[in-house]
Amino acid sequence: MKNIAKKIAVLSMVGMMQIGFGASVIEASPLHNQPPVQQQDDRHDKHDQGQDRHERERAEKERHEREMRRRPHEGEREWHERQNRENERHEENLRRIAHGILDLILDN
């Protein structure tokens, strides 16, 4: 009976450590740390909105270039997996920005 209790105690502590490590990884994730992008619905100053969209596009391209670089601690497979996820995210962000530009053009 004592062996079973010891095994249960050890396995529960190992499980708690895994949960702790998982929480640390999630907190350190770059996707988790980025603030959400807020949409602007003010249609009165269209020129400023156009400039803002160009700025958002430039910032997105810079962010994408930064994220595509390989990190020192990353293996080859992990780097390629992150690149695939980043490419999908980048394309989605550019679609959103382009959609905003089309809305601006069509409102004129």
PDB file of C-alpha atoms in Angstrom:
ATOM      1  CA  MET A   1       0.000   0.000   0.000  1.00  0.00           C
ATOM      2  CA  LYS A   2       2.900   2.349   0.774  1.00  0.00           C
ATOM      3  CA  ASN A   3       4.341   1.867  -2.727  1.00  0.00           C
ATOM      4  CA  ILE A   4       1.054   2.871  -4.343  1.00  0.00           C
ATOM      5  CA  ALA A   5       0.845   6.030  -2.222  1.00  0.00           C
ATOM      6  CA  LYS A   6       4.434   6.945  -3.118  1.00  0.00           C
ATOM      7  CA  LYS A   7       3.767   6.417  -6.829  1.00  0.00           C
ATOM      8  CA  ILE A   8       0.617   8.540  -6.682  1.00  0.00           C
ATOM      9  CA  ALA A   9       2.486  11.321  -4.865  1.00  0.00           C
ATOM     10  CA  VAL A  10       5.387  11.270  -7.349  1.00  0.00           C
ATOM     11  CA  LEU A  11       3.137  11.172 -10.418  1.00  0.00           C
ATOM     12  CA  SER A  12       0.972  14.030  -9.110  1.00  0.00           C
ATOM     13  CA  MET A  13       4.076  16.157  -8.492  1.00  0.00           C
ATOM     14  CA  VAL A  14       5.360  15.403 -12.001  1.00  0.00           C
ATOM     15  CA  GLY A  15       1.959  16.426 -13.395  1.00  0.00           C
ATOM     16  CA  MET A  16       2.016  19.672 -11.431  1.00  0.00           C
ATOM     17  CA  MET A  17       5.512  20.436 -12.762  1.00  0.00           C
ATOM     18  CA  GLN A  18       4.338  19.855 -16.334  1.00  0.00           C
ATOM     19  CA  ILE A  19       1.423  22.236 -15.810  1.00  0.00           C
ATOM     20  CA  GLY A  20       3.840  24.824 -14.408  1.00  0.00           C
ATOM     21  CA  PHE A  21       6.191  24.480 -17.368  1.00  0.00           C
ATOM     22  CA  GLY A  22       3.261  24.700 -19.772  1.00  0.00           C
ATOM     23  CA  ALA A  23       2.017  27.902 -18.140  1.00  0.00           C
ATOM     24  CA  SER A  24       5.518  29.402 -18.382  1.00  0.00           C
ATOM     25  CA  VAL A  25       5.757  28.569 -22.080  1.00  0.00           C
ATOM     26  CA  ILE A  26       2.349  30.081 -22.784  1.00  0.00           C
ATOM     27  CA  GLU A  27       3.259  33.281 -20.929  1.00  0.00           C
ATOM     28  CA  ALA A  28       6.527  33.552 -22.875  1.00  0.00           C
ATOM     29  CA  SER A  29       4.802  33.035 -26.220  1.00  0.00           C
ATOM     30  CA  PRO A  30       5.140  36.064 -28.558  1.00  0.00           C
ATOM     31  CA  LEU A  31       1.551  35.611 -29.724  1.00  0.00           C
ATOM     32  CA  HIS A  32       0.338  35.889 -26.143  1.00  0.00           C
ATOM     33  CA  ASN A  33       2.237  39.128 -25.422  1.00  0.00           C
ATOM     34  CA  GLN A  34       0.984  41.194 -28.355  1.00  0.00           C
ATOM     35  CA  PRO A  35      -1.851  43.628 -27.635  1.00  0.00           C
ATOM     36  CA  PRO A  36      -4.937  43.208 -29.826  1.00  0.00           C
ATOM     37  CA  VAL A  37      -5.194  45.481 -32.863  1.00  0.00           C
ATOM     38  CA  GLN A  38      -8.081  47.910 -32.537  1.00  0.00           C
ATOM     39  CA  GLN A  39     -10.135  48.802 -35.588  1.00  0.00           C
ATOM     40  CA  GLN A  40     -10.931  52.424 -36.437  1.00  0.00           C
ATOM     41  CA  ASP A  41     -14.455  53.202 -37.596  1.00  0.00           C
ATOM     42  CA  ASP A  42     -14.082  56.993 -37.892  1.00  0.00           C
ATOM     43  CA  ARG A  43     -14.833  57.687 -41.582  1.00  0.00           C
ATOM     44  CA  HIS A  44     -14.595  61.502 -41.443  1.00  0.00           C
ATOM     45  CA  ASP A  45     -10.884  61.908 -42.049  1.00  0.00           C
ATOM     46  CA  LYS A  46     -10.234  59.496 -44.941  1.00  0.00           C
ATOM     47  CA  HIS A  47      -6.769  60.824 -45.754  1.00  0.00           C
ATOM     48  CA  ASP A  48      -5.507  60.089 -42.247  1.00  0.00           C
ATOM     49  CA  GLN A  49      -7.040  56.619 -42.443  1.00  0.00           C
ATOM     50  CA  GLY A  50      -5.163  55.957 -45.670  1.00  0.00           C
ATOM     51  CA  GLN A  51      -1.910  57.048 -44.048  1.00  0.00           C
ATOM     52  CA  ASP A  52      -2.699  54.914 -41.001  1.00  0.00           C
ATOM     53  CA  ARG A  53      -3.269  51.859 -43.178  1.00  0.00           C
ATOM     54  CA  HIS A  54       0.073  52.422 -44.946  1.00  0.00           C
ATOM     55  CA  GLU A  55       1.721  52.672 -41.537  1.00  0.00           C
ATOM     56  CA  ARG A  56      -0.014  49.463 -40.394  1.00  0.00           C
ATOM     57  CA  GLU A  57       1.144  47.672 -43.541  1.00  0.00           C
ATOM     58  CA  ARG A  58       4.730  48.839 -43.044  1.00  0.00           C
ATOM     59  CA  ALA A  59       4.653  47.802 -39.378  1.00  0.00           C
ATOM     60  CA  GLU A  60       3.232  44.380 -40.310  1.00  0.00           C
ATOM     61  CA  LYS A  61       5.995  43.829 -42.872  1.00  0.00           C
ATOM     62  CA  GLU A  62       8.664  44.749 -40.303  1.00  0.00           C
ATOM     63  CA  ARG A  63       7.081  42.436 -37.714  1.00  0.00           C
ATOM     64  CA  HIS A  64       6.932  39.627 -40.285  1.00  0.00           C
ATOM     65  CA  GLU A  65      10.601  40.011 -41.223  1.00  0.00           C
ATOM     66  CA  ARG A  66      11.577  39.972 -37.552  1.00  0.00           C
ATOM     67  CA  GLU A  67       9.521  36.827 -36.872  1.00  0.00           C
ATOM     68  CA  MET A  68      10.879  34.953 -39.911  1.00  0.00           C
ATOM     69  CA  ARG A  69      14.468  35.078 -38.639  1.00  0.00           C
ATOM     70  CA  ARG A  70      15.747  31.948 -36.975  1.00  0.00           C
ATOM     71  CA  ARG A  71      16.208  32.127 -33.222  1.00  0.00           C
ATOM     72  CA  PRO A  72      19.394  30.796 -31.576  1.00  0.00           C
ATOM     73  CA  HIS A  73      17.626  28.118 -29.516  1.00  0.00           C
ATOM     74  CA  GLU A  74      15.447  26.840 -32.359  1.00  0.00           C
ATOM     75  CA  GLY A  75      15.907  23.575 -34.226  1.00  0.00           C
ATOM     76  CA  GLU A  76      15.463  23.302 -37.979  1.00  0.00           C
ATOM     77  CA  ARG A  77      12.029  21.639 -37.774  1.00  0.00           C
ATOM     78  CA  GLU A  78      10.712  24.086 -35.165  1.00  0.00           C
ATOM     79  CA  TRP A  79      11.912  27.024 -37.257  1.00  0.00           C
ATOM     80  CA  HIS A  80      10.111  25.754 -40.379  1.00  0.00           C
ATOM     81  CA  GLU A  81       6.919  25.085 -38.411  1.00  0.00           C
ATOM     82  CA  ARG A  82       7.038  28.625 -36.969  1.00  0.00           C
ATOM     83  CA  GLN A  83       7.695  30.022 -40.450  1.00  0.00           C
ATOM     84  CA  ASN A  84       4.588  28.275 -41.795  1.00  0.00           C
ATOM     85  CA  ARG A  85       2.430  29.641 -38.961  1.00  0.00           C
ATOM     86  CA  GLU A  86       3.939  33.101 -39.401  1.00  0.00           C
ATOM     87  CA  ASN A  87       3.324  33.089 -43.169  1.00  0.00           C
ATOM     88  CA  GLU A  88      -0.346  32.244 -42.614  1.00  0.00           C
ATOM     89  CA  ARG A  89      -0.672  34.974 -39.976  1.00  0.00           C
ATOM     90  CA  HIS A  90       1.108  37.507 -42.206  1.00  0.00           C
ATOM     91  CA  GLU A  91      -1.164  36.770 -45.177  1.00  0.00           C
ATOM     92  CA  GLU A  92      -4.264  37.137 -42.974  1.00  0.00           C
ATOM     93  CA  ASN A  93      -3.034  40.481 -41.606  1.00  0.00           C
ATOM     94  CA  LEU A  94      -2.302  41.793 -45.104  1.00  0.00           C
ATOM     95  CA  ARG A  95      -5.792  40.695 -46.236  1.00  0.00           C
ATOM     96  CA  ARG A  96      -7.318  42.651 -43.345  1.00  0.00           C
ATOM     97  CA  ILE A  97      -5.285  45.742 -44.215  1.00  0.00           C
ATOM     98  CA  ALA A  98      -6.182  45.451 -47.919  1.00  0.00           C
ATOM     99  CA  HIS A  99      -9.847  45.006 -47.002  1.00  0.00           C
ATOM    100  CA  GLY A 100      -9.660  48.262 -45.040  1.00  0.00           C
ATOM    101  CA  ILE A 101      -8.106  50.043 -48.032  1.00  0.00           C
ATOM    102  CA  LEU A 102     -10.824  48.728 -50.334  1.00  0.00           C
ATOM    103  CA  ASP A 103     -13.461  49.952 -47.891  1.00  0.00           C
ATOM    104  CA  LEU A 104     -11.813  53.375 -47.953  1.00  0.00           C
ATOM    105  CA  ILE A 105     -11.777  53.483 -51.766  1.00  0.00           C
ATOM    106  CA  LEU A 106     -15.343  52.238 -52.163  1.00  0.00           C
ATOM    107  CA  ASP A 107     -16.681  54.808 -49.671  1.00  0.00           C
ATOM    108  CA  ASN A 108     -15.565  57.669 -51.964  1.00  0.00           C
TER     109      ASN A 108
END
